[in-house]
Tab-separated table of C-alpha atoms in Angstrom:
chain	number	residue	atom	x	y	z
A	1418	UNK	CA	12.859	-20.028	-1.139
A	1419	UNK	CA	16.003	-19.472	0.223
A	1420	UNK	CA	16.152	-15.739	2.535
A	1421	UNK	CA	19.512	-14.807	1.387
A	1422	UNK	CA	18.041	-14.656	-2.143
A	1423	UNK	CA	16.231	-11.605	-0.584
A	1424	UNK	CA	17.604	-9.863	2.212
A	1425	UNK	CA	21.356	-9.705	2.019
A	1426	UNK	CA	23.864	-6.813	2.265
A	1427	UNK	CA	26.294	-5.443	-0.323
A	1428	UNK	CA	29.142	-6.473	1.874
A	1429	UNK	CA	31.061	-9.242	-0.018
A	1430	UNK	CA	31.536	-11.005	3.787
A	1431	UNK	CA	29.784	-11.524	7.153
A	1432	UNK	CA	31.534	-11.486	10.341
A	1433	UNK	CA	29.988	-14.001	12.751
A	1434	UNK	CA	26.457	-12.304	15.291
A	1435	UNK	CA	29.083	-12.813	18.093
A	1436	UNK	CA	31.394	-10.466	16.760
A	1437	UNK	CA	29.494	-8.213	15.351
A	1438	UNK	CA	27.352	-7.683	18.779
A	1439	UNK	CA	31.416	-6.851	20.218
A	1440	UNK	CA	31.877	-4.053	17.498
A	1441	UNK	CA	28.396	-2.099	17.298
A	1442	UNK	CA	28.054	1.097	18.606
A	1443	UNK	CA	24.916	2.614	20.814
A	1444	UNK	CA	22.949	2.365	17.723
A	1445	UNK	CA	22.301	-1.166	17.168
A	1446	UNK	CA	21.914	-2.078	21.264
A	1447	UNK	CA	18.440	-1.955	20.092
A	1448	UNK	CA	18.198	-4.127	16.855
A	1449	UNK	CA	16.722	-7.632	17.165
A	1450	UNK	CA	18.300	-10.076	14.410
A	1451	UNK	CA	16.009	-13.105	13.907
A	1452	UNK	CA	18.167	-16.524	14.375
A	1453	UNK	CA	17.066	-17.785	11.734
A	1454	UNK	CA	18.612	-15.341	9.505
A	1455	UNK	CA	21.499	-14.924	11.426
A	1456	UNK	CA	23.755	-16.934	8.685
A	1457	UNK	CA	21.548	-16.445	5.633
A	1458	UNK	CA	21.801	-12.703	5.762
A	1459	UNK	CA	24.853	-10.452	6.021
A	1460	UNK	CA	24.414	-7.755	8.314
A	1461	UNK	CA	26.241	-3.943	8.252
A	1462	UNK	CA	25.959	-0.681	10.008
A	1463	UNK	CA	26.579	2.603	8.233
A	1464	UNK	CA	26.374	4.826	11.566
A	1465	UNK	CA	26.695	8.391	11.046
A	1466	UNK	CA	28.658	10.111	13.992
A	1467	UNK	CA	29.372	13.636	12.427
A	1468	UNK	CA	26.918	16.853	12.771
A	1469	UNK	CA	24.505	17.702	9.529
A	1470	UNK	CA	24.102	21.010	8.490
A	1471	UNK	CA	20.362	22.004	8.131
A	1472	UNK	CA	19.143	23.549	5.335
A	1473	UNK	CA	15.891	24.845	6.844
A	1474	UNK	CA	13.908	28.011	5.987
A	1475	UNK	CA	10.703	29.127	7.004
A	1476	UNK	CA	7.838	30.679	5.306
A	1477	UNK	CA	8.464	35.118	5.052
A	1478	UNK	CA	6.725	36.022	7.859
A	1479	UNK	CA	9.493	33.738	9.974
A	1480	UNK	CA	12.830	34.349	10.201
A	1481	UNK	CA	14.980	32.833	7.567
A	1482	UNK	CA	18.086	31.099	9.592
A	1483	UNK	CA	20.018	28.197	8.731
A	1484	UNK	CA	21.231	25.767	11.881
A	1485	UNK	CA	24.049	23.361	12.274
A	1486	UNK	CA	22.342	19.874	14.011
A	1487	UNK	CA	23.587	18.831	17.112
A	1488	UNK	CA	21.974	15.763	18.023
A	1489	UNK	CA	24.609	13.136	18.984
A	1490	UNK	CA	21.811	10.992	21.055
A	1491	UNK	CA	20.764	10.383	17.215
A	1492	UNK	CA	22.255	7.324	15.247
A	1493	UNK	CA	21.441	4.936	12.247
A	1494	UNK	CA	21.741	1.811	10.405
A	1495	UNK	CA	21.653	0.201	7.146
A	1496	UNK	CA	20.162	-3.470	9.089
A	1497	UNK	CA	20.345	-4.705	5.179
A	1498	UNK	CA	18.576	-4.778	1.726
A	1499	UNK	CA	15.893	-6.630	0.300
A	1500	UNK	CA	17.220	-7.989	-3.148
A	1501	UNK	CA	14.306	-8.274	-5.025
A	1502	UNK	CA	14.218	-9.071	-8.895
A	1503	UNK	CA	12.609	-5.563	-9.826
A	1504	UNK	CA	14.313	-3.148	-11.768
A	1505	UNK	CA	12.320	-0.501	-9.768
A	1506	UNK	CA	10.090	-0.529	-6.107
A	1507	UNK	CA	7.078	2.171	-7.154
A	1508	UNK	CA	5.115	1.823	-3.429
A	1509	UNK	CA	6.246	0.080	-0.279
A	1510	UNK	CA	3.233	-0.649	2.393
A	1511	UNK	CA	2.983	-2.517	5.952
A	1512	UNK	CA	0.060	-3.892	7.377
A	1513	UNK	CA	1.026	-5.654	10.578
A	1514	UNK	CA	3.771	-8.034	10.450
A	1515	UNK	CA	3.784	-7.998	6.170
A	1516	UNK	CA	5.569	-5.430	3.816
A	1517	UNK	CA	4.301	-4.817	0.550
A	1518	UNK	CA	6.767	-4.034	-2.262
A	1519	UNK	CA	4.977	-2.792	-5.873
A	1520	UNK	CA	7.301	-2.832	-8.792
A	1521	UNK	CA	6.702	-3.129	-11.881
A	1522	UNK	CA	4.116	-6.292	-12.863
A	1523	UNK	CA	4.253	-8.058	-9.876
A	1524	UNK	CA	3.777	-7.141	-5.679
A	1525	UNK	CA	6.012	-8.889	-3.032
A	1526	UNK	CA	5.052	-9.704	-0.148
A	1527	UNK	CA	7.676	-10.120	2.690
A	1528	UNK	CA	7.286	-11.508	6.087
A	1529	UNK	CA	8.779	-9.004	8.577
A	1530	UNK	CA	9.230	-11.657	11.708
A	1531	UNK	CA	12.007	-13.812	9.348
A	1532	UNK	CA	12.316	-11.489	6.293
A	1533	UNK	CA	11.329	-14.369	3.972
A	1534	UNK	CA	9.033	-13.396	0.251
A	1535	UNK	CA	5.630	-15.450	1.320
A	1536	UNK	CA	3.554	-14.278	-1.741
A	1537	UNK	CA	3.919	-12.478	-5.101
A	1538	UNK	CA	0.567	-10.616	-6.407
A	1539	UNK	CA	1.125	-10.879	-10.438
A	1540	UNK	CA	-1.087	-7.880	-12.116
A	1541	UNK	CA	-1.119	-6.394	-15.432
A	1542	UNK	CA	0.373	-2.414	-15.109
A	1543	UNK	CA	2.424	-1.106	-12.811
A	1544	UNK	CA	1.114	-0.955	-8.914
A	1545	UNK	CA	0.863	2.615	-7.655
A	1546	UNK	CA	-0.287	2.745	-4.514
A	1547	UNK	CA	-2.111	0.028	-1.874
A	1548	UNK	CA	-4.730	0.265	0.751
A	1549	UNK	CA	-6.101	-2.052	3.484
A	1550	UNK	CA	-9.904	-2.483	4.748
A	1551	UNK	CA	-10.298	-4.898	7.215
A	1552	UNK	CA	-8.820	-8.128	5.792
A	1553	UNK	CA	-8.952	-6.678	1.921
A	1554	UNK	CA	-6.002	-5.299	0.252
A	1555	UNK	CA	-6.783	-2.437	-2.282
A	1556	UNK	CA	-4.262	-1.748	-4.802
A	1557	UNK	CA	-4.135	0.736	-7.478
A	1558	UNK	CA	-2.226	0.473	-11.509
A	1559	UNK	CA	-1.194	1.581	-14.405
A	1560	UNK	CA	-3.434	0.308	-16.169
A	1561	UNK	CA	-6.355	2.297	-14.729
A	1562	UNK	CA	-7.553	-0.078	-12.351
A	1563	UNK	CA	-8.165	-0.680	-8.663
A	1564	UNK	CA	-7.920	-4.553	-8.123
A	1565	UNK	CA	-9.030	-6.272	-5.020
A	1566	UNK	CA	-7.336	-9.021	-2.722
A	1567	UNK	CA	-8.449	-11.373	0.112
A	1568	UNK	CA	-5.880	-13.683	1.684
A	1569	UNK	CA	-7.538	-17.456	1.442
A	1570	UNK	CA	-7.600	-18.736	5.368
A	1571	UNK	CA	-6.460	-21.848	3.837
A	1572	UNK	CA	-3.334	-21.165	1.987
A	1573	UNK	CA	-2.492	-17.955	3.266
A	1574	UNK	CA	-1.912	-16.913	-0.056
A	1575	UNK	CA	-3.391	-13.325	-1.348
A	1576	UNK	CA	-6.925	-14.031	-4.300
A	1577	UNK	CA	-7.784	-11.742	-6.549
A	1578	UNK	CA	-11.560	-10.982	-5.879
A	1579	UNK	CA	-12.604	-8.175	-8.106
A	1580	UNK	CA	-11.607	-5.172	-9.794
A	1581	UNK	CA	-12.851	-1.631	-9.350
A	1582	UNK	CA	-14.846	-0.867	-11.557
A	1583	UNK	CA	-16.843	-3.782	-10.686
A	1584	UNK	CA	-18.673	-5.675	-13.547
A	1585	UNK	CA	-21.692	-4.908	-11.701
A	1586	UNK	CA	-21.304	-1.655	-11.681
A	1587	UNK	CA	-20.478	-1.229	-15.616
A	1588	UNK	CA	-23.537	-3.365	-16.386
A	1589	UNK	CA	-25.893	-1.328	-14.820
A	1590	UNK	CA	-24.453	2.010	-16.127
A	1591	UNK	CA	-23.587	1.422	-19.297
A	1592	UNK	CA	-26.802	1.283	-21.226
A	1593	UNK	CA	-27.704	5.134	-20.400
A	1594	UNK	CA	-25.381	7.775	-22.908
A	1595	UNK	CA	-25.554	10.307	-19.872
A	1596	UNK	CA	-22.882	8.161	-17.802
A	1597	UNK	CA	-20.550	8.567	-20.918
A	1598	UNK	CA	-17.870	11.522	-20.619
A	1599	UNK	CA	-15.230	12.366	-23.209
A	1600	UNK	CA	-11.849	11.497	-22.431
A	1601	UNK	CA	-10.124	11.784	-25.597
A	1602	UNK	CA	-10.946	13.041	-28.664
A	1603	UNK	CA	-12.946	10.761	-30.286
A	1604	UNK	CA	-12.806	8.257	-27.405
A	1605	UNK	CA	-15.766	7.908	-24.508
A	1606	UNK	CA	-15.752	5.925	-21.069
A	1607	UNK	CA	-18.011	5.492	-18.388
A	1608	UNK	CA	-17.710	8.159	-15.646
A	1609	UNK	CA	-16.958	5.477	-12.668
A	1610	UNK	CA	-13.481	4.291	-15.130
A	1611	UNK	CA	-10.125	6.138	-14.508
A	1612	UNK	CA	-8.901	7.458	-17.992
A	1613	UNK	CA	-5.060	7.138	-17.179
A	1614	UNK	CA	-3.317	6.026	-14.138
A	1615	UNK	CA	-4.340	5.895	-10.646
A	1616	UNK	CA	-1.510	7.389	-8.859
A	1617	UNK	CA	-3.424	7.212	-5.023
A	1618	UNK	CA	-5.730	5.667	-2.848
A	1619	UNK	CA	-6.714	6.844	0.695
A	1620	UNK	CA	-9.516	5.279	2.967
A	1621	UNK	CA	-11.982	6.745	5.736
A	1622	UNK	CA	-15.453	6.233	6.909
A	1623	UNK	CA	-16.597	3.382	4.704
A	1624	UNK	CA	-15.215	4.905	1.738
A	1625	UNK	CA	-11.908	4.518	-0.465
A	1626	UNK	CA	-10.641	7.516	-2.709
A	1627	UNK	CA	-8.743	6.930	-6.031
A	1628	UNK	CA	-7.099	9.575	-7.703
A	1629	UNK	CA	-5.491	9.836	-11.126
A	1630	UNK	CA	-3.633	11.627	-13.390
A	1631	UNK	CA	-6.712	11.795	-15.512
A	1632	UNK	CA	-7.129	14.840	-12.991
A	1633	UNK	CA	-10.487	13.702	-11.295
A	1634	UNK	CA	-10.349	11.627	-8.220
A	1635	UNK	CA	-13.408	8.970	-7.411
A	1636	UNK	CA	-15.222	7.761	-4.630
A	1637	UNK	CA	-16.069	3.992	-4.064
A	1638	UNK	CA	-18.479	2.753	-1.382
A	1639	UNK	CA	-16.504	-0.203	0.002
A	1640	UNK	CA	-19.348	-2.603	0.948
A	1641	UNK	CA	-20.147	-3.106	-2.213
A	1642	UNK	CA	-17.416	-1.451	-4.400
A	1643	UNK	CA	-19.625	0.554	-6.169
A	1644	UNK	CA	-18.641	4.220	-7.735
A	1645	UNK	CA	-20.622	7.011	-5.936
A	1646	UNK	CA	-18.897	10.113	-7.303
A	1647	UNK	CA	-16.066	11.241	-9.634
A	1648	UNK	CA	-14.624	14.596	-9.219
A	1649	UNK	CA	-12.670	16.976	-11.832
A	1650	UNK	CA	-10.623	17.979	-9.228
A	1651	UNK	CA	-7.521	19.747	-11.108
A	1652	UNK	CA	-5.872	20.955	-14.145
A	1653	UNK	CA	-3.003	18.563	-14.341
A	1654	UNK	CA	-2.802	14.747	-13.143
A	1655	UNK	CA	-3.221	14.137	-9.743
A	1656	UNK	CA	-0.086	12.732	-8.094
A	1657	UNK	CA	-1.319	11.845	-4.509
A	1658	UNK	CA	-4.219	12.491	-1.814
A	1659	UNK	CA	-4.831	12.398	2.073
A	1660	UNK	CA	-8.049	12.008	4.119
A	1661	UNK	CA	-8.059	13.271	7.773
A	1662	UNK	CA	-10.431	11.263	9.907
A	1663	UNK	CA	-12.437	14.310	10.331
A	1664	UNK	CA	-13.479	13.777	6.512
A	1665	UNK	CA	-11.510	16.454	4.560
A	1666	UNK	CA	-9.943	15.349	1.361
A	1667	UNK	CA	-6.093	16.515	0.538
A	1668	UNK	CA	-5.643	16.479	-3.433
A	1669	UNK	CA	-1.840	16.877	-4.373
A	1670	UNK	CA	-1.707	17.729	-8.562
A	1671	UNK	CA	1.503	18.507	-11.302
A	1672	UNK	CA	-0.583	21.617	-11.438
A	1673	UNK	CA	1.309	22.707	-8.487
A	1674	UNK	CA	-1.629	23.196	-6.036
A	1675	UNK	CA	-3.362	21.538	-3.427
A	1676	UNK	CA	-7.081	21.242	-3.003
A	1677	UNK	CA	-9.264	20.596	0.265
A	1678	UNK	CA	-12.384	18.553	-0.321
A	1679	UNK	CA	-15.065	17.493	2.007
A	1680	UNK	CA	-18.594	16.401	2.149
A	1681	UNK	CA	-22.130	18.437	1.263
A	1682	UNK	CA	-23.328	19.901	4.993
A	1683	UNK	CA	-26.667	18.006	4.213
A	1684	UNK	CA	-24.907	14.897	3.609
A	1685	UNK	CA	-25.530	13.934	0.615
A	1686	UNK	CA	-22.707	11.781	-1.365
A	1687	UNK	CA	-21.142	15.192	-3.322
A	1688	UNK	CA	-18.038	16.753	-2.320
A	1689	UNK	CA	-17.281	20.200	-2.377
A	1690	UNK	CA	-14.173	21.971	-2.969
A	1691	UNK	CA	-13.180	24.000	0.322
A	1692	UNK	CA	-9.908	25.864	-0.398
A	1693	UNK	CA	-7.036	25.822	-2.847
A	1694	UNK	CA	-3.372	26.076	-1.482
A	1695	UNK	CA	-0.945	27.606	-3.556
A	1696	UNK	CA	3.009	27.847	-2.946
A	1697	UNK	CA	4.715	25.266	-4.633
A	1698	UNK	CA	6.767	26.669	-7.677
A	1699	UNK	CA	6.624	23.020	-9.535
A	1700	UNK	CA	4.292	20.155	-9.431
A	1701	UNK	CA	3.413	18.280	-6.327
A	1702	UNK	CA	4.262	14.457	-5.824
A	1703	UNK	CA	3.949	13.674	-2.188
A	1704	UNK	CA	1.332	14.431	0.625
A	1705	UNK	CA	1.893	13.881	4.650
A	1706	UNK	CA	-1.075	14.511	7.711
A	1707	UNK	CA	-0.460	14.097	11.036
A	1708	UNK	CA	-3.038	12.100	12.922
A	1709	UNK	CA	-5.038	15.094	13.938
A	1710	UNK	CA	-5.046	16.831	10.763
A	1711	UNK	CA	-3.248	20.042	12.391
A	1712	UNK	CA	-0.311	19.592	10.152
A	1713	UNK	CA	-0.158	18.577	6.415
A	1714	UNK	CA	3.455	18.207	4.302
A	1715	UNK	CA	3.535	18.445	0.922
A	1716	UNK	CA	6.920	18.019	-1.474
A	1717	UNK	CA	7.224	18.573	-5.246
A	1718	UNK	CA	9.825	19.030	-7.938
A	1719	UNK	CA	10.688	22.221	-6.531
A	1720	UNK	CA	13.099	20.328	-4.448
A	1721	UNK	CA	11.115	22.090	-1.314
A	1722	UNK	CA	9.015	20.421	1.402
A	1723	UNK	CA	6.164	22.726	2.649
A	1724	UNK	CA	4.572	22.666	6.450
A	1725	UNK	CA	1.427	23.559	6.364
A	1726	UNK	CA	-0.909	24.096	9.661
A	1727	UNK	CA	-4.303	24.489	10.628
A	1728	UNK	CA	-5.206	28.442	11.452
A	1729	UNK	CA	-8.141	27.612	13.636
A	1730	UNK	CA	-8.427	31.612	13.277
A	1731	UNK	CA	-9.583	31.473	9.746
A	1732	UNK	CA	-11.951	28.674	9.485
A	1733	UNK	CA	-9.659	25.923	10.146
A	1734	UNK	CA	-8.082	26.197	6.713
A	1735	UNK	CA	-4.725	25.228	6.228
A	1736	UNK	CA	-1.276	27.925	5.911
A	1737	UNK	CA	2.024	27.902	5.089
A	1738	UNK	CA	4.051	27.644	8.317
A	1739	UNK	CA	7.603	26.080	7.178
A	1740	UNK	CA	9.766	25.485	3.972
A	1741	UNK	CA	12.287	22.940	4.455
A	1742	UNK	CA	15.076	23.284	2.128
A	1743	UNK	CA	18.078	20.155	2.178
A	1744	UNK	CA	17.035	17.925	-0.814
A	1745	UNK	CA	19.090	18.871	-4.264
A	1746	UNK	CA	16.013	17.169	-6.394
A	1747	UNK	CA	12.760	16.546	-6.886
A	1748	UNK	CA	10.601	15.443	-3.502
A	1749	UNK	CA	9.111	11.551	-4.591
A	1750	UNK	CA	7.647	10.531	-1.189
A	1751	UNK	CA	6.925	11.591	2.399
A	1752	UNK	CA	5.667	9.564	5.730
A	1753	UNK	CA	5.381	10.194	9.225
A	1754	UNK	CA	6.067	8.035	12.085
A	1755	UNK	CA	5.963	9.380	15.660
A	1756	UNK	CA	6.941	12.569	15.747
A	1757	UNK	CA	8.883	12.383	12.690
A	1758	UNK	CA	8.875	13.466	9.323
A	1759	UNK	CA	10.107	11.559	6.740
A	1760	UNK	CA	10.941	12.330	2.849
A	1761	UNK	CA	12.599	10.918	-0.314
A	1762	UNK	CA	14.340	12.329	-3.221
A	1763	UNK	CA	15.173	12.017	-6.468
A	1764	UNK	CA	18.952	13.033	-4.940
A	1765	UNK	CA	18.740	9.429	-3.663
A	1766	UNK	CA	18.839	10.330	-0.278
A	1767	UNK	CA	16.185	10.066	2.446
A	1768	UNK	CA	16.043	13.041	5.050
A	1769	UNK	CA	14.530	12.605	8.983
A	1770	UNK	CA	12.965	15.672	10.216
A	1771	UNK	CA	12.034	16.777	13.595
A	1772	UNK	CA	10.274	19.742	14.980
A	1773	UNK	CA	11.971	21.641	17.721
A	1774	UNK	CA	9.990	24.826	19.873
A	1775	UNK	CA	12.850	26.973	19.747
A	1776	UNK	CA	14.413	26.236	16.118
A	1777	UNK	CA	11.313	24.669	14.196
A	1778	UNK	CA	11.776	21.991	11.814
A	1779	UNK	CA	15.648	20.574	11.854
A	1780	UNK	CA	17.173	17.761	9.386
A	1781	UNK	CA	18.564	15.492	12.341
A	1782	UNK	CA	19.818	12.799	9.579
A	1783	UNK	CA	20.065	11.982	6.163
A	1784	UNK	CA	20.409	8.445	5.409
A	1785	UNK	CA	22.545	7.417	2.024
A	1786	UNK	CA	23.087	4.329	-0.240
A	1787	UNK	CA	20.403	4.147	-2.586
A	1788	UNK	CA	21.996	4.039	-6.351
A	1789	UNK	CA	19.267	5.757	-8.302
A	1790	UNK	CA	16.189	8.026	-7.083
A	1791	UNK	CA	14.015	7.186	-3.898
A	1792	UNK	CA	10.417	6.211	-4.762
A	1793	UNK	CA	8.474	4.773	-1.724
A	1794	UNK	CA	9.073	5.041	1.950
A	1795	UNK	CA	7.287	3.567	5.456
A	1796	UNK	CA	8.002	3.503	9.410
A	1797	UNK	CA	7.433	1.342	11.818
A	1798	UNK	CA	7.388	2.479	15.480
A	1799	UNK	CA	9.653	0.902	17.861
A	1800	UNK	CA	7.679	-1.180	20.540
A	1801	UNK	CA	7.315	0.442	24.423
A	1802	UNK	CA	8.886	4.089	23.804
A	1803	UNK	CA	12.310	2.196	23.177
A	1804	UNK	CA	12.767	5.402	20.588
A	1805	UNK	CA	13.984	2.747	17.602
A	1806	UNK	CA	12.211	3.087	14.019
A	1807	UNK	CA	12.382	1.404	11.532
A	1808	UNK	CA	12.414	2.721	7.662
A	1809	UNK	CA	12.152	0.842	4.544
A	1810	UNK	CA	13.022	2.613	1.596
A	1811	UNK	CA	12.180	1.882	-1.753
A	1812	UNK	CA	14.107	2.938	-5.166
A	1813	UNK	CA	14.301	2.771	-8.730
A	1814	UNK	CA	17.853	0.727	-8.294
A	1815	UNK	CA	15.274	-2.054	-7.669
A	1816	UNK	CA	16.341	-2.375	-3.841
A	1817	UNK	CA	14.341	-2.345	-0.213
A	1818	UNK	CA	16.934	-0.383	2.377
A	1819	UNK	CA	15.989	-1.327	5.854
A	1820	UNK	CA	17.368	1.369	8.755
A	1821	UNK	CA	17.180	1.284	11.954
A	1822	UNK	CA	17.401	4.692	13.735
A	1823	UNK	CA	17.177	5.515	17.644
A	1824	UNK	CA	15.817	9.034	18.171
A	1825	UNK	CA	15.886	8.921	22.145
A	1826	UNK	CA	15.916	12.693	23.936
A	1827	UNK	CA	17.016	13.897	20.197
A	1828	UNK	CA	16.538	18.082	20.016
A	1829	UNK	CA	17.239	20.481	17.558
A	1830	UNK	CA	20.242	22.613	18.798
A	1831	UNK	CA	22.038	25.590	17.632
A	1832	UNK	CA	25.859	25.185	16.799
């Protein structure tokens, strides 16, 4: 398969790599352009050079102030798009040198040293979210399934290998009436199936978490992918979850509430509801943690992202901290890279956050180009502290935007 079929640009011509290494600005000193896409892939720069005015607000007990962003050390690039045949990119993944693109049947998988499509995963219902273990690749649908992969050592190539829940596992529970629930009326399943969609998957400790917007969320023992526990967690479907390493559970629900989860004290395999946070106006799509769990964002249809922080003063639970205001729709996805925040919108535009001591939470860039809203988004770190990320965006325009954005010695100034 030919690259350019894939990662192009939308500029009808390509200027030679000598010329355009002449022309960039400080922005792209950084990018590395594979040689062997050097002529198979047209490459453009949309490098923003202007201040952003920041629409940030904090929670009531702040301030409320609005700041102009002075941060000229910042700059970005469009380093080109990943033309894929999806009308739509529903979850975008990386797991080492490999990026995952859901859409609608199918997953791509793209090799990130040359940019080339190595695989495509073919699965009935749309892919929702994906997971790794160790060399298996979770993924969860539409169609109310979690399905399995393993990459064959011989081809290379991903295998399906089982779907959650596991024959097994039916089988052996299907016989007793007690493991029966009612989903619909008239209509029963097993407790360890997902009624509707499985919008999220999270793993820690062993374990993977599915949640759905059947409103329960479930807990599968990875050794041997059997169902230990299904929760009713919330009113409304269940858009997304988080799971610090310390074991609590972050449940994000069109209810418009978030619920902490963890563990029975006497370790046994229940989970027990902790606290409830409630501040969003609208439902919730998108959940964020930082590595140490200190810091969780959360963004909804209320157009608002909401920074929320451990109080270690009231039994470590979590409280409102920061509403950043900038977006002009609904928030579809967040991720954090370094010490960055990242969201998409249905606005089609992807913000860049950054938290300053003296002004708290600042928009240092919004990046533009996407036709129709933004779905999925990752980052990559740049290598040795060069202060480069990378960001692959994923919309309902069917494209992958990859950016390239240098952050060195950026702050959060007043005007």
């Amino acid at each position: 398969m030919e690259v350019h079929s894939w990662f192009e640009t939308s500029l009808p011509a390509l200027p030679k790599p000598e010329s355009l290494t002449s022309s960039r600005t400080s922005s792209s000193s950084s990018i590395t352009i594979p040689d062997q896409m050097q002529y198979s892939s047209a490459i453009y720069e949309e490098t923003s050079f202007s201040s952003l005015q920041s629409d940030v607000s904090q929670d009531s007990s702040h301030n409320s102030r609005q700041k102009m962003i002075n941060s000229p050390s910042v700059t970005h690039s469009c380093f080109g798009n990943f033309q894929t045949l999806a009308p739509q990119i529903s979850f975008l993944a990386v797991h080492g040198n490999t990026l995952y693109a859901a859409s609608l049947n199918e997953i791509n998988v793209f090799d990130l040293t040359n940019y080339c499509l190595v695989d495509n995963l073919s699965c009935s219902g749309m892919a929702k979210s994906i997971a790794f273990v160790e060399n298996k690749i979770f993924t969860s649908h539409q169609d109310c399934k979690i399905r399995v992969w393993q990459i064959a050592s011989s081809s290379k190539k991903h295998q399906l290998i089982s779907t959650l829940p596991t024959v097994k596992d039916r089988l052996r529970r299907c016989v007793l009436p007690k493991n029966y629930v009612q989903v619909r009326r008239h209509k029963q399943k097993l407790w360890i199936e997902h009624a509707d969609t499985i919008s999220g998957l999270a793993v820690n400790d062993g374990l993977i978490y599915s949640v759905s917007w059947d409103k329960s969320f479930k807990i599968w023992r990875i050794s041997d992918l059997s169902c230990l526990e299904s929760v009713k967690a919330h009113s409304d479907a269940i858009n997304a979850i988080v799971v610090c390493a310390n074991g609590l559970i972050y449940t994000a629900s069109s209810d418009g509430t978030i619920k902490i989860w963890q563990r029975n004290d006497d370790g046994g395999k229940k989970h027990k509801l902790v606290t409830t946070l409630v501040k969003h106006k609208a439902g919730i799509n998108a959940l964020a943690i930082n590595e140490d769990g200190s810091v969780l964002f959360s963004g909804g249809f209320d157009e608002n992202i909401l920074v929320w922080e451990k109080d270690y003063t009231a039994d470590d639970h979590m409280v409102l901290s920061h509403s950043l205001k900038g977006h002009t729709g609904a928030i579809l996805c967040l991720t954090i890279v370094d010490d960055l925040l990242i969201s998409g919108s249905s606005d089609r535009t992807v913000r860049i956050w950054k938290r300053s001591r003296e002004y708290g939470y600042c928009c240092i860039r919004v990046l533009e180009g996407h036709l129709k809203p933004i779905k999925a988004l990752v980052a990559i770190s740049g290598r040795n502290g060069d202060g480069v990320i990378s960001i692959f965006s994923g919309s309902l325009d069917g494209q992958i935007k990859v950016w390239k954005v240098t952050t060195n010695s950026t702050s959060c100034t007043s005007p």
